[in-house]
Short mmCIF file of C-alpha atoms in Angstrom, two decimals:
data_model
loop_
_atom_site.label_atom_id
_atom_site.label_comp_id
_atom_site.label_asym_id
_atom_site.label_seq_id
_atom_site.Cartn_x
_atom_site.Cartn_y
_atom_site.Cartn_z
CA ASP A 1 -22.85 9.69 -7.88
CA GLY A 2 -21.65 11.22 -11.15
CA GLN A 3 -22.18 10.74 -14.89
CA ALA A 4 -21.27 12.79 -17.96
CA ALA A 5 -21.38 12.40 -21.72
CA GLY A 6 -17.89 13.85 -22.26
CA GLN A 7 -15.44 14.24 -19.40
CA ILE A 8 -16.10 13.71 -15.70
CA SER A 9 -14.03 14.73 -12.69
CA LEU A 10 -15.21 13.97 -9.16
CA ASP A 11 -13.65 15.27 -5.94
CA THR A 12 -15.12 13.26 -3.08
CA THR A 13 -13.13 14.49 -0.11
CA GLY A 14 -14.32 13.00 3.17
CA TYR A 15 -16.47 10.23 1.68
CA THR A 16 -15.77 6.56 2.44
CA THR A 17 -17.47 5.19 -0.69
CA VAL A 18 -17.89 6.87 -4.07
CA SER A 19 -20.20 5.49 -6.74
CA GLY A 20 -20.98 6.69 -10.22
CA THR A 21 -20.91 5.96 -13.92
CA THR A 22 -17.92 6.52 -16.16
CA ALA A 23 -18.07 9.19 -18.84
CA LEU A 24 -17.90 8.51 -22.56
CA GLY A 25 -14.75 10.62 -22.44
CA SER A 26 -12.20 10.50 -19.61
CA THR A 27 -13.07 9.95 -15.96
CA ALA A 28 -11.10 11.22 -12.95
CA VAL A 29 -11.93 10.59 -9.30
CA THR A 30 -10.05 12.09 -6.35
CA VAL A 31 -10.62 10.88 -2.79
CA GLU A 32 -8.94 12.83 0.00
CA THR A 33 -9.20 11.25 3.42
CA ILE A 34 -9.56 13.34 6.54
CA ALA A 35 -6.14 12.20 7.71
CA ALA A 36 -3.17 11.04 5.72
CA ALA A 37 -3.93 10.16 2.12
CA VAL A 38 -5.16 11.33 -1.28
CA MET A 39 -6.12 8.81 -3.97
CA THR A 40 -6.57 9.77 -7.63
CA MET A 41 -7.94 7.48 -10.33
CA GLN A 42 -7.67 8.55 -13.98
CA ILE A 43 -9.46 6.57 -16.68
CA PRO A 44 -8.80 7.68 -20.29
CA ALA A 45 -11.42 7.98 -23.00
CA ALA A 46 -12.31 4.76 -24.88
CA THR A 47 -11.56 2.63 -21.82
CA PHE A 48 -15.09 1.23 -22.04
CA VAL A 49 -17.39 0.85 -25.06
CA SER A 50 -20.25 2.41 -23.08
CA PRO A 51 -20.59 4.05 -19.64
CA VAL A 52 -19.90 1.61 -16.79
CA THR A 53 -21.08 1.82 -13.18
CA PHE A 54 -18.39 1.79 -10.52
CA SER A 55 -17.70 2.33 -6.84
CA VAL A 56 -14.52 3.17 -4.94
CA THR A 57 -14.38 2.34 -1.22
CA ARG A 58 -11.68 3.34 1.21
CA LEU A 59 -11.00 0.39 3.51
CA ASN A 60 -11.00 1.17 7.22
CA PRO A 61 -7.33 1.67 8.25
CA ILE A 62 -8.09 0.17 11.67
CA ALA A 63 -9.01 -3.10 9.95
CA LEU A 64 -5.78 -3.17 7.91
CA SER A 65 -3.02 -5.27 9.45
CA PRO A 66 0.23 -6.89 8.33
CA GLU A 67 -0.27 -10.16 6.49
CA GLY A 68 1.61 -12.73 4.53
CA GLY A 69 1.89 -11.80 0.88
CA THR A 70 4.28 -11.68 -2.03
CA GLY A 71 7.20 -9.35 -2.59
CA PRO A 72 7.88 -7.60 -5.91
CA TYR A 73 9.85 -10.54 -7.30
CA GLY A 74 7.64 -13.36 -6.06
CA GLN A 75 9.37 -13.90 -2.73
CA PRO A 76 7.38 -14.43 0.51
CA ALA A 77 6.91 -11.15 2.34
CA VAL A 78 5.10 -9.53 5.23
CA VAL A 79 2.95 -6.82 3.62
CA ASP A 80 1.61 -4.00 5.81
CA PRO A 81 -1.03 -1.86 4.05
CA MET A 82 -1.12 1.78 5.12
CA GLU A 83 -4.00 2.97 2.88
CA ALA A 84 -6.19 0.74 0.74
CA PHE A 85 -9.06 1.26 -1.70
CA GLN A 86 -11.37 -1.29 -3.25
CA PHE A 87 -12.35 -0.55 -6.86
CA SER A 88 -15.50 -2.25 -8.14
CA PHE A 89 -16.45 -1.85 -11.80
CA ALA A 90 -19.28 -3.56 -13.68
CA VAL A 91 -16.61 -4.30 -16.31
CA PRO A 92 -13.30 -4.87 -14.44
CA THR A 93 -11.04 -5.30 -17.49
CA LEU A 94 -10.04 -2.12 -19.30
CA ASN A 95 -9.54 -1.41 -23.01
CA GLN A 96 -7.12 1.38 -22.04
CA ASP A 97 -4.79 1.38 -19.06
CA ALA A 98 -5.78 3.55 -16.09
CA THR A 99 -3.52 5.48 -13.71
CA LEU A 100 -3.74 5.28 -9.94
CA GLY A 101 -2.00 7.80 -7.70
CA PHE A 102 -1.69 7.84 -3.92
CA GLU A 103 -0.21 10.63 -1.83
CA ILE A 104 0.71 9.96 1.81
CA HIS A 105 1.09 12.99 4.09
CA VAL A 106 3.94 12.01 6.37
CA ALA A 107 3.09 14.37 9.25
CA ALA A 108 -0.37 12.79 9.56
CA LEU A 109 1.13 9.35 10.30
CA SER A 110 1.88 8.09 13.78
CA ALA A 111 5.49 8.23 14.96
CA VAL A 112 5.95 4.49 14.38
CA GLU A 113 4.38 4.69 10.91
CA GLN A 114 6.66 7.58 9.98
CA VAL A 115 9.80 5.70 11.03
CA ASP A 116 8.74 2.55 9.19
CA LEU A 117 7.74 4.40 6.01
CA LEU A 118 10.99 6.36 5.87
CA ALA A 119 13.07 3.21 6.46
CA ALA A 120 11.13 1.38 3.75
CA LEU A 121 11.62 4.27 1.31
CA VAL A 122 15.39 4.08 1.66
CA GLY A 123 15.42 0.40 0.76
CA GLY A 124 12.76 0.48 -1.95
CA ARG A 125 10.30 -1.45 0.22
CA ALA A 126 7.46 1.09 0.10
CA SER A 127 5.26 0.62 -2.95
CA LEU A 128 1.78 -0.26 -4.18
CA ALA A 129 0.25 -3.73 -3.98
CA VAL A 130 -2.81 -5.40 -5.44
CA GLN A 131 -5.11 -7.89 -3.76
CA GLY A 132 -7.35 -10.19 -5.79
CA ASP A 133 -11.09 -10.25 -5.27
CA ALA A 134 -11.28 -13.94 -4.32
CA PRO A 135 -11.83 -14.58 -0.59
CA GLY A 136 -8.54 -14.98 1.26
CA GLY A 137 -6.49 -13.35 -1.48
CA SER A 138 -3.13 -11.91 -0.44
CA PHE A 139 -1.33 -8.74 -1.50
CA GLN A 140 1.14 -8.84 -4.39
CA THR A 141 3.67 -6.01 -4.17
CA PHE A 142 4.87 -4.16 -7.27
CA PRO A 143 8.56 -3.27 -7.69
CA VAL A 144 9.69 0.34 -7.42
CA CYS A 145 10.70 1.96 -10.72
CA ALA A 146 14.34 2.68 -11.41
CA PRO A 147 15.10 6.27 -12.53
CA GLY A 148 13.64 6.79 -15.99
CA GLU A 149 11.83 3.44 -16.07
CA PRO A 150 8.44 3.83 -17.81
CA LEU A 151 5.14 3.05 -16.16
CA VAL A 152 3.28 0.09 -17.70
CA ALA A 153 0.28 -1.91 -16.52
CA GLY A 154 1.34 -4.47 -13.94
CA GLY A 155 4.89 -3.10 -13.92
CA CYS A 156 6.81 -0.88 -11.56
CA VAL A 157 5.51 1.90 -9.33
CA ARG A 158 6.98 5.41 -9.37
CA VAL A 159 7.72 6.56 -5.81
CA GLU A 160 8.44 10.27 -5.32
CA PRO A 161 9.30 11.93 -1.99
CA LEU A 162 8.11 15.55 -2.16
CA ASP A 163 8.83 18.65 -0.09
CA ALA A 164 6.14 20.91 1.41
CA SER A 165 5.79 22.81 -1.89
CA GLY A 166 5.19 19.61 -3.85
CA ALA A 167 8.62 19.62 -5.50
CA PRO A 168 10.53 16.31 -5.69
CA LEU A 169 13.38 15.94 -3.23
CA PRO A 170 16.73 15.44 -5.00
CA PRO A 171 18.12 11.88 -5.16
CA GLY A 172 20.02 11.02 -1.99
CA SER A 173 18.37 13.77 0.05
CA THR A 174 18.19 13.08 3.78
CA ASP A 175 15.34 15.57 4.29
CA VAL A 176 12.11 14.13 5.63
CA PRO A 177 9.52 14.38 2.85
CA ALA A 178 6.24 16.17 3.48
CA VAL A 179 4.43 13.90 1.04
CA VAL A 180 5.27 10.60 -0.64
CA ARG A 181 3.56 10.06 -3.99
CA PHE A 182 3.00 6.58 -5.46
CA THR A 183 1.93 6.26 -9.11
CA GLY A 184 1.09 3.08 -11.01
CA VAL A 185 -0.67 1.99 -14.18
CA VAL A 186 -3.30 -0.75 -14.06
CA GLY A 187 -5.13 -2.83 -16.64
CA HIS A 188 -7.89 -4.02 -14.34
CA PHE A 189 -9.51 -2.92 -11.09
CA SER A 190 -9.39 -4.71 -7.76
CA THR A 191 -8.10 -3.67 -4.32
CA TYR A 192 -4.95 -1.51 -4.36
CA ALA A 193 -2.96 -0.29 -1.37
CA VAL A 194 0.09 1.70 -0.36
CA VAL A 195 2.21 -0.82 1.52
CA VAL A 196 5.50 -1.31 3.27
CA ALA A 197 6.81 -4.82 2.78
CA GLY A 198 9.75 -6.85 3.95
CA ALA A 199 11.04 -10.32 4.59
CA PRO A 200 9.32 -12.22 7.43
CA GLY A 201 10.93 -11.02 10.68
CA ASP A 202 11.99 -7.62 9.30
CA SER A 203 9.51 -5.77 11.52
CA ASP A 204 10.84 -2.28 10.77
CA PHE A 205 11.26 -2.83 7.00
CA ASP A 206 14.86 -1.65 6.94
CA GLY A 207 16.17 -4.61 4.95
CA ASP A 208 17.66 -6.73 7.73
CA ILE A 209 16.56 -8.80 10.71
CA ASP A 210 18.62 -7.52 13.60
CA LEU A 211 18.58 -6.57 17.28
CA LEU A 212 15.98 -3.86 16.68
CA ASP A 213 13.63 -6.51 15.33
CA PHE A 214 14.57 -8.79 18.24
CA ALA A 215 13.64 -6.05 20.69
CA ARG A 216 10.25 -5.68 19.00
CA LEU A 217 9.81 -9.44 19.17
CA GLY A 218 10.42 -9.36 22.93
CA ALA A 219 7.83 -6.62 23.39
CA CYS A 220 5.28 -8.60 21.35
CA LEU A 221 5.94 -12.03 22.85
CA ALA A 222 2.70 -12.78 24.70
CA GLY A 223 2.54 -16.55 24.38
CA PRO A 224 -0.15 -18.82 22.89
CA HIS A 225 -3.55 -17.13 22.74
CA GLY A 226 -1.98 -14.02 24.27
CA GLY A 227 -3.08 -11.78 21.44
CA LEU A 228 -1.10 -8.96 19.86
CA PRO A 229 -0.14 -6.20 22.36
CA ALA A 230 0.30 -3.66 19.54
CA ALA A 231 -0.87 -3.44 15.94
CA ASN A 232 2.64 -3.76 14.50
CA CYS A 233 3.13 -7.02 16.44
CA ALA A 234 1.26 -8.68 13.58
CA ARG A 235 4.47 -8.26 11.56
CA LEU A 236 6.11 -10.79 13.92
CA ASP A 237 3.22 -13.26 13.96
CA LEU A 238 5.19 -15.46 11.57
CA HIS A 239 2.76 -18.37 12.00
CA PRO A 240 -0.37 -16.26 11.61
CA ASP A 241 -2.53 -17.23 14.56
CA ALA A 242 -3.11 -13.84 16.20
CA ASP A 243 -0.34 -14.12 18.77
CA VAL A 244 3.46 -14.03 19.03
CA ASP A 245 4.72 -17.11 20.85
CA LEU A 246 7.67 -19.53 20.91
CA GLU A 247 6.69 -20.92 17.53
CA ASP A 248 7.19 -17.44 16.06
CA PHE A 249 10.39 -17.02 18.07
CA ALA A 250 11.80 -20.22 16.53
CA SER A 251 11.03 -18.94 13.02
CA PHE A 252 12.60 -15.60 13.89
CA GLN A 253 15.80 -17.30 15.03
CA ARG A 254 16.16 -18.94 11.61
CA THR A 255 15.99 -15.57 9.85
CA PHE A 256 18.05 -13.49 12.30
CA THR A 257 21.04 -11.82 10.60
CA SER A 258 22.32 -9.66 13.52
CA GLU A 259 23.27 -6.89 11.08
#
C-alpha cells in the first residue's frame, strides 16, 4: 500500500495486486511482470478532490482467451488480450485524464504470440482495449493513432515499436522490435488490456482470411464438445461454445477471402 500528501510513485514489480491511496499531488504506479510486460499508470494532481483508495490487479494470462468484442470502429471482432489489468478506484470517474502505458517485451512471448503480434502491428490491429465492469462485458478496441495524432481520453492509442536501447524504430522498418509500447489516455478506470484484434476468422490477425487461417482451422477442428486443442483455437470458435466444429467451419467459409 502507499499514500502521500504530495506526490507518490510506486514500483510494484512482481506483485499481482497493488493497493493504495492516491496522493493529493500526482500518483504514478508501475507494475513489471516477471515475464513480458510493464504497466505504468500516471494520475495528475487534482484528479480527485481528496485521496481515493484504489487497487490494480494483473489478470492471469492463462485465463485470458480470445473472445467476441468490438473493433476500433464498432465492427464485430475477435479480440485476443495479451496482458490485462483491472483498475478499481473508489471514485472511478476522473476530474483529470490519466495516462496508461504498457510495454510488451517481444522476446518473452511465445513463438506464436510473436508472429501474431508482429503481423497485427503491420496492419494496425495491435492496440489497447477496455472492458466494462458489468458481468459479461466484452472488449472495445481503440484505434491506433496516425502519425502526429494527439492522445485524448477515449481516443486513439499510440503504438511505438522500440529497439533494444528504447529508441523508436523508423517508420517502415522491417527490424523486429525488442519492445512494443502502447500509450493511451483514459477518463475513467475499468479493465484495460493490450490486444490483437481482427475480423472473425482472421486467426493470425494479418488482415485477411486465407489458406493460413484455413490450415489453423483444420488443426483446431475437433467436433462438437471436442474442446479446443490449443489456446489460439479460441480465435476460430466463431460460435463461442468451447469447440471448433462444422458450425464454425460454415461461418468460416462465408468469410474466406483466399488472399
